[in-house]
């Protein structure tokens, strides 16, 4: 299988963990992007964006990857929850304010 592109520097650690685990699942199943696209409702280019860290995969894509690779679905979905929280910005805290 081809070597992976480095993940974007700005990628949150939770996003990195999810993408790394998804990459491992794809590699362990020896699936190409084309084969993964043929087995799921997601295009080759969508899988490339998700597995290169430029797009957060939809939850259903994570479920489909787990189903077609034999990966630990509950673990991947737990990682997706954390990554989605980080990606959406809901995990950010407001900067402290000084009393007036």
mmCIF file of N, CA and C in Angstrom:
data_model
loop_
_atom_site.group_PDB
_atom_site.id
_atom_site.type_symbol
_atom_site.label_atom_id
_atom_site.label_comp_id
_atom_site.label_asym_id
_atom_site.label_seq_id
_atom_site.Cartn_x
_atom_site.Cartn_y
_atom_site.Cartn_z
ATOM 1 N N UNK A 1 0.832 -1.179 0.000
ATOM 2 C CA UNK A 1 0.000 0.000 0.000
ATOM 3 C C UNK A 1 0.882 1.249 0.000
ATOM 4 N N UNK A 2 0.335 2.325 -0.516
ATOM 5 C CA UNK A 2 1.067 3.589 -0.621
ATOM 6 C C UNK A 2 1.291 4.203 0.753
ATOM 7 N N UNK A 3 2.310 5.033 0.825
ATOM 8 C CA UNK A 3 2.605 5.737 2.067
ATOM 9 C C UNK A 3 1.613 6.884 2.235
ATOM 10 N N UNK A 4 1.239 7.153 3.478
ATOM 11 C CA UNK A 4 0.266 8.197 3.779
ATOM 12 C C UNK A 4 0.891 9.580 3.761
ATOM 13 N N UNK A 5 0.086 10.565 3.381
ATOM 14 C CA UNK A 5 0.492 11.963 3.492
ATOM 15 C C UNK A 5 0.507 12.322 4.975
ATOM 16 N N UNK A 6 1.401 13.206 5.381
ATOM 17 C CA UNK A 6 1.370 13.651 6.777
ATOM 18 C C UNK A 6 0.055 14.368 7.060
ATOM 19 N N UNK A 7 -0.437 14.208 8.276
ATOM 20 C CA UNK A 7 -1.659 14.909 8.671
ATOM 21 C C UNK A 7 -1.360 16.397 8.809
ATOM 22 N N UNK A 8 -2.374 17.237 8.589
ATOM 23 C CA UNK A 8 -2.146 18.676 8.721
ATOM 24 C C UNK A 8 -1.617 19.028 10.112
ATOM 25 N N UNK A 9 -0.671 19.956 10.157
ATOM 26 C CA UNK A 9 -0.064 20.381 11.425
ATOM 27 C C UNK A 9 -1.115 20.855 12.422
ATOM 28 N N UNK A 10 -2.146 21.511 11.917
ATOM 29 C CA UNK A 10 -3.159 22.094 12.778
ATOM 30 C C UNK A 10 -4.177 21.076 13.315
ATOM 31 N N UNK A 11 -4.081 19.842 12.864
ATOM 32 C CA UNK A 11 -5.052 18.820 13.275
ATOM 33 C C UNK A 11 -4.996 18.596 14.787
ATOM 34 N N UNK A 12 -6.137 18.614 15.404
ATOM 35 C CA UNK A 12 -6.256 18.377 16.842
ATOM 36 C C UNK A 12 -5.821 16.943 17.150
ATOM 37 N N UNK A 13 -5.227 16.704 18.311
ATOM 38 C CA UNK A 13 -4.795 15.334 18.666
ATOM 39 C C UNK A 13 -5.916 14.294 18.591
ATOM 40 N N UNK A 14 -7.143 14.672 18.932
ATOM 41 C CA UNK A 14 -8.253 13.716 18.849
ATOM 42 C C UNK A 14 -8.572 13.359 17.398
ATOM 43 N N UNK A 15 -8.450 14.326 16.515
ATOM 44 C CA UNK A 15 -8.661 14.069 15.088
ATOM 45 C C UNK A 15 -7.538 13.168 14.575
ATOM 46 N N UNK A 16 -6.312 13.442 14.995
ATOM 47 C CA UNK A 16 -5.167 12.615 14.598
ATOM 48 C C UNK A 16 -5.365 11.158 15.021
ATOM 49 N N UNK A 17 -5.840 10.948 16.259
ATOM 50 C CA UNK A 17 -6.054 9.571 16.741
ATOM 51 C C UNK A 17 -7.091 8.847 15.886
ATOM 52 N N UNK A 18 -8.203 9.529 15.603
ATOM 53 C CA UNK A 18 -9.249 8.912 14.787
ATOM 54 C C UNK A 18 -8.706 8.543 13.410
ATOM 55 N N UNK A 19 -8.086 9.494 12.742
ATOM 56 C CA UNK A 19 -7.585 9.247 11.382
ATOM 57 C C UNK A 19 -6.531 8.140 11.390
ATOM 58 N N UNK A 20 -5.657 8.147 12.371
ATOM 59 C CA UNK A 20 -4.628 7.106 12.461
ATOM 60 C C UNK A 20 -5.268 5.726 12.598
ATOM 61 N N UNK A 21 -6.276 5.604 13.451
ATOM 62 C CA UNK A 21 -6.943 4.305 13.628
ATOM 63 C C UNK A 21 -7.706 3.891 12.366
ATOM 64 N N UNK A 22 -8.317 4.846 11.702
ATOM 65 C CA UNK A 22 -9.025 4.528 10.455
ATOM 66 C C UNK A 22 -8.041 4.088 9.376
ATOM 67 N N UNK A 23 -6.899 4.745 9.306
ATOM 68 C CA UNK A 23 -5.859 4.340 8.355
ATOM 69 C C UNK A 23 -5.403 2.919 8.642
ATOM 70 N N UNK A 24 -5.187 2.616 9.909
ATOM 71 C CA UNK A 24 -4.750 1.254 10.277
ATOM 72 C C UNK A 24 -5.775 0.219 9.852
ATOM 73 N N UNK A 25 -7.059 0.526 10.068
ATOM 74 C CA UNK A 25 -8.116 -0.411 9.696
ATOM 75 C C UNK A 25 -8.123 -0.643 8.187
ATOM 76 N N UNK A 26 -8.003 0.433 7.415
ATOM 77 C CA UNK A 26 -7.985 0.320 5.949
ATOM 78 C C UNK A 26 -6.797 -0.512 5.488
ATOM 79 N N UNK A 27 -5.634 -0.234 6.075
ATOM 80 C CA UNK A 27 -4.424 -0.971 5.695
ATOM 81 C C UNK A 27 -4.517 -2.445 6.090
ATOM 82 N N UNK A 28 -5.014 -2.722 7.301
ATOM 83 C CA UNK A 28 -5.118 -4.109 7.762
ATOM 84 C C UNK A 28 -6.048 -4.919 6.869
ATOM 85 N N UNK A 29 -7.078 -4.268 6.350
ATOM 86 C CA UNK A 29 -8.018 -4.948 5.458
ATOM 87 C C UNK A 29 -7.510 -4.981 4.017
ATOM 88 N N UNK A 30 -6.365 -4.317 3.776
ATOM 89 C CA UNK A 30 -5.758 -4.270 2.448
ATOM 90 C C UNK A 30 -6.728 -3.746 1.391
ATOM 91 N N UNK A 31 -7.439 -2.669 1.750
ATOM 92 C CA UNK A 31 -8.387 -2.054 0.831
ATOM 93 C C UNK A 31 -7.776 -0.814 0.189
ATOM 94 N N UNK A 32 -7.958 -0.675 -1.095
ATOM 95 C CA UNK A 32 -7.583 0.561 -1.770
ATOM 96 C C UNK A 32 -8.712 1.567 -1.547
ATOM 97 N N UNK A 33 -8.452 2.823 -1.879
ATOM 98 C CA UNK A 33 -9.524 3.823 -1.795
ATOM 99 C C UNK A 33 -10.673 3.438 -2.723
ATOM 100 N N UNK A 34 -10.351 2.931 -3.887
ATOM 101 C CA UNK A 34 -11.394 2.532 -4.848
ATOM 102 C C UNK A 34 -12.239 1.387 -4.307
ATOM 103 N N UNK A 35 -11.589 0.401 -3.688
ATOM 104 C CA UNK A 35 -12.327 -0.733 -3.124
ATOM 105 C C UNK A 35 -13.193 -0.277 -1.952
ATOM 106 N N UNK A 36 -12.674 0.624 -1.143
ATOM 107 C CA UNK A 36 -13.443 1.144 -0.017
ATOM 108 C C UNK A 36 -14.651 1.921 -0.525
ATOM 109 N N UNK A 37 -14.458 2.709 -1.570
ATOM 110 C CA UNK A 37 -15.573 3.466 -2.156
ATOM 111 C C UNK A 37 -16.628 2.519 -2.723
ATOM 112 N N UNK A 38 -16.182 1.466 -3.384
ATOM 113 C CA UNK A 38 -17.127 0.510 -3.974
ATOM 114 C C UNK A 38 -17.940 -0.222 -2.913
ATOM 115 N N UNK A 39 -17.355 -0.395 -1.731
ATOM 116 C CA UNK A 39 -18.024 -1.132 -0.660
ATOM 117 C C UNK A 39 -18.903 -0.247 0.231
ATOM 118 N N UNK A 40 -18.803 1.066 0.055
ATOM 119 C CA UNK A 40 -19.534 1.992 0.921
ATOM 120 C C UNK A 40 -20.263 3.040 0.075
ATOM 121 N N UNK A 41 -20.978 3.909 0.753
ATOM 122 C CA UNK A 41 -21.714 4.983 0.072
ATOM 123 C C UNK A 41 -20.872 6.241 -0.103
ATOM 124 N N UNK A 42 -19.559 6.134 0.084
ATOM 125 C CA UNK A 42 -18.673 7.295 0.028
ATOM 126 C C UNK A 42 -17.697 7.147 -1.135
ATOM 127 N N UNK A 43 -17.438 8.251 -1.812
ATOM 128 C CA UNK A 43 -16.568 8.229 -2.982
ATOM 129 C C UNK A 43 -15.100 8.077 -2.595
ATOM 130 N N UNK A 44 -14.314 7.740 -3.583
ATOM 131 C CA UNK A 44 -12.870 7.611 -3.393
ATOM 132 C C UNK A 44 -12.297 8.929 -2.883
ATOM 133 N N UNK A 45 -12.707 10.035 -3.490
ATOM 134 C CA UNK A 45 -12.177 11.335 -3.077
ATOM 135 C C UNK A 45 -12.623 11.700 -1.660
ATOM 136 N N UNK A 46 -13.822 11.303 -1.267
ATOM 137 C CA UNK A 46 -14.266 11.551 0.120
ATOM 138 C C UNK A 46 -13.391 10.783 1.101
ATOM 139 N N UNK A 47 -13.115 9.515 0.785
ATOM 140 C CA UNK A 47 -12.242 8.724 1.654
ATOM 141 C C UNK A 47 -10.842 9.326 1.721
ATOM 142 N N UNK A 48 -10.339 9.801 0.597
ATOM 143 C CA UNK A 48 -9.011 10.424 0.601
ATOM 144 C C UNK A 48 -8.991 11.653 1.508
ATOM 145 N N UNK A 49 -10.007 12.507 1.407
ATOM 146 C CA UNK A 49 -10.062 13.699 2.265
ATOM 147 C C UNK A 49 -10.154 13.313 3.740
ATOM 148 N N UNK A 50 -10.985 12.334 4.043
ATOM 149 C CA UNK A 50 -11.158 11.911 5.445
ATOM 150 C C UNK A 50 -9.883 11.290 6.004
ATOM 151 N N UNK A 51 -9.244 10.444 5.230
ATOM 152 C CA UNK A 51 -8.072 9.733 5.727
ATOM 153 C C UNK A 51 -6.775 10.527 5.575
ATOM 154 N N UNK A 52 -6.868 11.692 4.964
ATOM 155 C CA UNK A 52 -5.727 12.600 4.930
ATOM 156 C C UNK A 52 -5.916 13.752 5.915
ATOM 157 N N UNK A 53 -7.008 13.712 6.668
ATOM 158 C CA UNK A 53 -7.225 14.683 7.734
ATOM 159 C C UNK A 53 -7.703 16.050 7.299
ATOM 160 N N UNK A 54 -8.157 16.185 6.054
ATOM 161 C CA UNK A 54 -8.636 17.490 5.612
ATOM 162 C C UNK A 54 -10.135 17.644 5.764
ATOM 163 N N UNK A 55 -10.821 16.549 6.082
ATOM 164 C CA UNK A 55 -12.265 16.567 6.288
ATOM 165 C C UNK A 55 -12.582 15.564 7.388
ATOM 166 N N UNK A 56 -13.440 15.940 8.322
ATOM 167 C CA UNK A 56 -13.866 14.987 9.339
ATOM 168 C C UNK A 56 -14.838 14.009 8.689
ATOM 169 N N UNK A 57 -14.603 12.710 8.842
ATOM 170 C CA UNK A 57 -15.524 11.761 8.225
ATOM 171 C C UNK A 57 -16.886 11.812 8.914
ATOM 172 N N UNK A 58 -17.957 11.642 8.164
ATOM 173 C CA UNK A 58 -19.268 11.520 8.809
ATOM 174 C C UNK A 58 -19.286 10.267 9.685
ATOM 175 N N UNK A 59 -20.100 10.297 10.710
ATOM 176 C CA UNK A 59 -20.224 9.147 11.614
ATOM 177 C C UNK A 59 -20.532 7.865 10.831
ATOM 178 N N UNK A 60 -21.421 7.986 9.829
ATOM 179 C CA UNK A 60 -21.805 6.815 9.040
ATOM 180 C C UNK A 60 -20.622 6.254 8.251
ATOM 181 N N UNK A 61 -19.688 7.106 7.857
ATOM 182 C CA UNK A 61 -18.503 6.626 7.147
ATOM 183 C C UNK A 61 -17.621 5.807 8.082
ATOM 184 N N UNK A 62 -17.512 6.263 9.333
ATOM 185 C CA UNK A 62 -16.733 5.519 10.321
ATOM 186 C C UNK A 62 -17.375 4.156 10.561
ATOM 187 N N UNK A 63 -18.707 4.143 10.668
ATOM 188 C CA UNK A 63 -19.426 2.873 10.842
ATOM 189 C C UNK A 63 -19.203 1.954 9.644
ATOM 190 N N UNK A 64 -19.261 2.517 8.432
ATOM 191 C CA UNK A 64 -19.058 1.716 7.220
ATOM 192 C C UNK A 64 -17.641 1.163 7.161
ATOM 193 N N UNK A 65 -16.660 1.979 7.519
ATOM 194 C CA UNK A 65 -15.272 1.511 7.526
ATOM 195 C C UNK A 65 -15.124 0.335 8.490
ATOM 196 N N UNK A 66 -15.678 0.480 9.690
ATOM 197 C CA UNK A 66 -15.593 -0.599 10.683
ATOM 198 C C UNK A 66 -16.261 -1.872 10.156
ATOM 199 N N UNK A 67 -17.409 -1.715 9.547
ATOM 200 C CA UNK A 67 -18.145 -2.882 9.041
ATOM 201 C C UNK A 67 -17.386 -3.606 7.929
ATOM 202 N N UNK A 68 -16.691 -2.864 7.095
ATOM 203 C CA UNK A 68 -16.011 -3.478 5.948
ATOM 204 C C UNK A 68 -14.574 -3.879 6.219
ATOM 205 N N UNK A 69 -14.051 -3.474 7.362
ATOM 206 C CA UNK A 69 -12.659 -3.839 7.668
ATOM 207 C C UNK A 69 -12.545 -4.768 8.860
ATOM 208 N N UNK A 70 -13.626 -4.925 9.617
ATOM 209 C CA UNK A 70 -13.568 -5.743 10.820
ATOM 210 C C UNK A 70 -12.953 -5.000 12.002
ATOM 211 N N UNK A 71 -12.782 -3.686 11.862
ATOM 212 C CA UNK A 71 -12.222 -2.877 12.954
ATOM 213 C C UNK A 71 -13.217 -2.808 14.109
ATOM 214 N N UNK A 72 -12.716 -2.436 15.258
ATOM 215 C CA UNK A 72 -13.531 -2.289 16.465
ATOM 216 C C UNK A 72 -14.435 -1.065 16.309
ATOM 217 N N UNK A 73 -15.670 -1.292 15.896
ATOM 218 C CA UNK A 73 -16.620 -0.216 15.644
ATOM 219 C C UNK A 73 -16.867 0.691 16.837
ATOM 220 N N UNK A 74 -17.173 0.134 18.016
ATOM 221 C CA UNK A 74 -17.409 1.001 19.174
ATOM 222 C C UNK A 74 -16.200 1.883 19.509
ATOM 223 N N UNK A 75 -15.006 1.341 19.354
ATOM 224 C CA UNK A 75 -13.799 2.143 19.624
ATOM 225 C C UNK A 75 -13.662 3.265 18.605
ATOM 226 N N UNK A 76 -13.845 2.954 17.323
ATOM 227 C CA UNK A 76 -13.759 3.993 16.307
ATOM 228 C C UNK A 76 -14.818 5.070 16.515
ATOM 229 N N UNK A 77 -16.020 4.659 16.904
ATOM 230 C CA UNK A 77 -17.075 5.651 17.123
ATOM 231 C C UNK A 77 -16.791 6.517 18.344
ATOM 232 N N UNK A 78 -16.187 5.942 19.358
ATOM 233 C CA UNK A 78 -15.790 6.742 20.528
ATOM 234 C C UNK A 78 -14.723 7.764 20.116
ATOM 235 N N UNK A 79 -13.773 7.336 19.299
ATOM 236 C CA UNK A 79 -12.753 8.264 18.795
ATOM 237 C C UNK A 79 -13.391 9.332 17.912
ATOM 238 N N UNK A 80 -14.401 8.949 17.121
ATOM 239 C CA UNK A 80 -15.094 9.907 16.273
ATOM 240 C C UNK A 80 -15.789 10.971 17.125
ATOM 241 N N UNK A 81 -16.427 10.545 18.206
ATOM 242 C CA UNK A 81 -17.107 11.508 19.098
ATOM 243 C C UNK A 81 -16.117 12.558 19.595
ATOM 244 N N UNK A 82 -14.953 12.119 20.046
ATOM 245 C CA UNK A 82 -13.937 13.052 20.531
ATOM 246 C C UNK A 82 -13.450 13.963 19.403
ATOM 247 N N UNK A 83 -13.208 13.371 18.232
ATOM 248 C CA UNK A 83 -12.721 14.155 17.094
ATOM 249 C C UNK A 83 -13.775 15.162 16.638
ATOM 250 N N UNK A 84 -15.016 14.750 16.616
ATOM 251 C CA UNK A 84 -16.089 15.647 16.187
ATOM 252 C C UNK A 84 -16.216 16.820 17.152
ATOM 253 N N UNK A 85 -16.086 16.536 18.423
ATOM 254 C CA UNK A 85 -16.139 17.577 19.455
ATOM 255 C C UNK A 85 -15.015 18.594 19.224
ATOM 256 N N UNK A 86 -13.830 18.113 18.942
ATOM 257 C CA UNK A 86 -12.688 18.999 18.699
ATOM 258 C C UNK A 86 -12.854 19.748 17.378
ATOM 259 N N UNK A 87 -13.286 19.048 16.333
ATOM 260 C CA UNK A 87 -13.412 19.640 15.001
ATOM 261 C C UNK A 87 -14.450 20.762 15.004
ATOM 262 N N UNK A 88 -15.553 20.543 15.713
ATOM 263 C CA UNK A 88 -16.650 21.518 15.712
ATOM 264 C C UNK A 88 -16.342 22.746 16.555
ATOM 265 N N UNK A 89 -15.337 22.629 17.423
ATOM 266 C CA UNK A 89 -14.999 23.745 18.291
ATOM 267 C C UNK A 89 -15.764 23.744 19.601
ATOM 268 N N UNK A 90 -16.634 22.765 19.793
ATOM 269 C CA UNK A 90 -17.393 22.702 21.045
ATOM 270 C C UNK A 90 -16.500 22.442 22.236
ATOM 271 N N UNK A 91 -15.301 21.909 21.988
ATOM 272 C CA UNK A 91 -14.391 21.611 23.086
ATOM 273 C C UNK A 91 -13.552 22.794 23.520
ATOM 274 N N UNK A 92 -13.670 23.895 22.824
ATOM 275 C CA UNK A 92 -12.874 25.072 23.188
ATOM 276 C C UNK A 92 -13.470 25.764 24.394
ATOM 277 N N UNK A 93 -12.606 26.267 25.205
ATOM 278 C CA UNK A 93 -13.070 27.042 26.349
ATOM 279 C C UNK A 93 -12.902 28.511 26.026
ATOM 280 N N UNK A 94 -13.775 29.296 26.577
ATOM 281 C CA UNK A 94 -13.682 30.746 26.375
ATOM 282 C C UNK A 94 -12.490 31.281 27.117
ATOM 283 N N UNK A 95 -11.832 32.283 26.571
ATOM 284 C CA UNK A 95 -10.689 32.862 27.293
ATOM 285 C C UNK A 95 -11.172 33.494 28.590
ATOM 286 N N UNK A 96 -10.369 33.446 29.625
ATOM 287 C CA UNK A 96 -10.798 34.014 30.893
ATOM 288 C C UNK A 96 -11.044 35.513 30.746
ATOM 289 N N UNK A 97 -12.046 35.967 31.439
ATOM 290 C CA UNK A 97 -12.345 37.404 31.424
ATOM 291 C C UNK A 97 -11.926 38.005 32.735
ATOM 292 N N UNK A 98 -11.555 39.242 32.687
ATOM 293 C CA UNK A 98 -11.170 39.929 33.915
ATOM 294 C C UNK A 98 -12.365 40.696 34.436
ATOM 295 N N UNK A 99 -12.571 40.653 35.740
ATOM 296 C CA UNK A 99 -13.734 41.388 36.282
ATOM 297 C C UNK A 99 -13.578 42.879 36.034
ATOM 298 N N UNK A 100 -14.717 43.564 35.800
ATOM 299 C CA UNK A 100 -14.663 45.000 35.559
ATOM 300 C C UNK A 100 -14.712 45.778 36.841
#
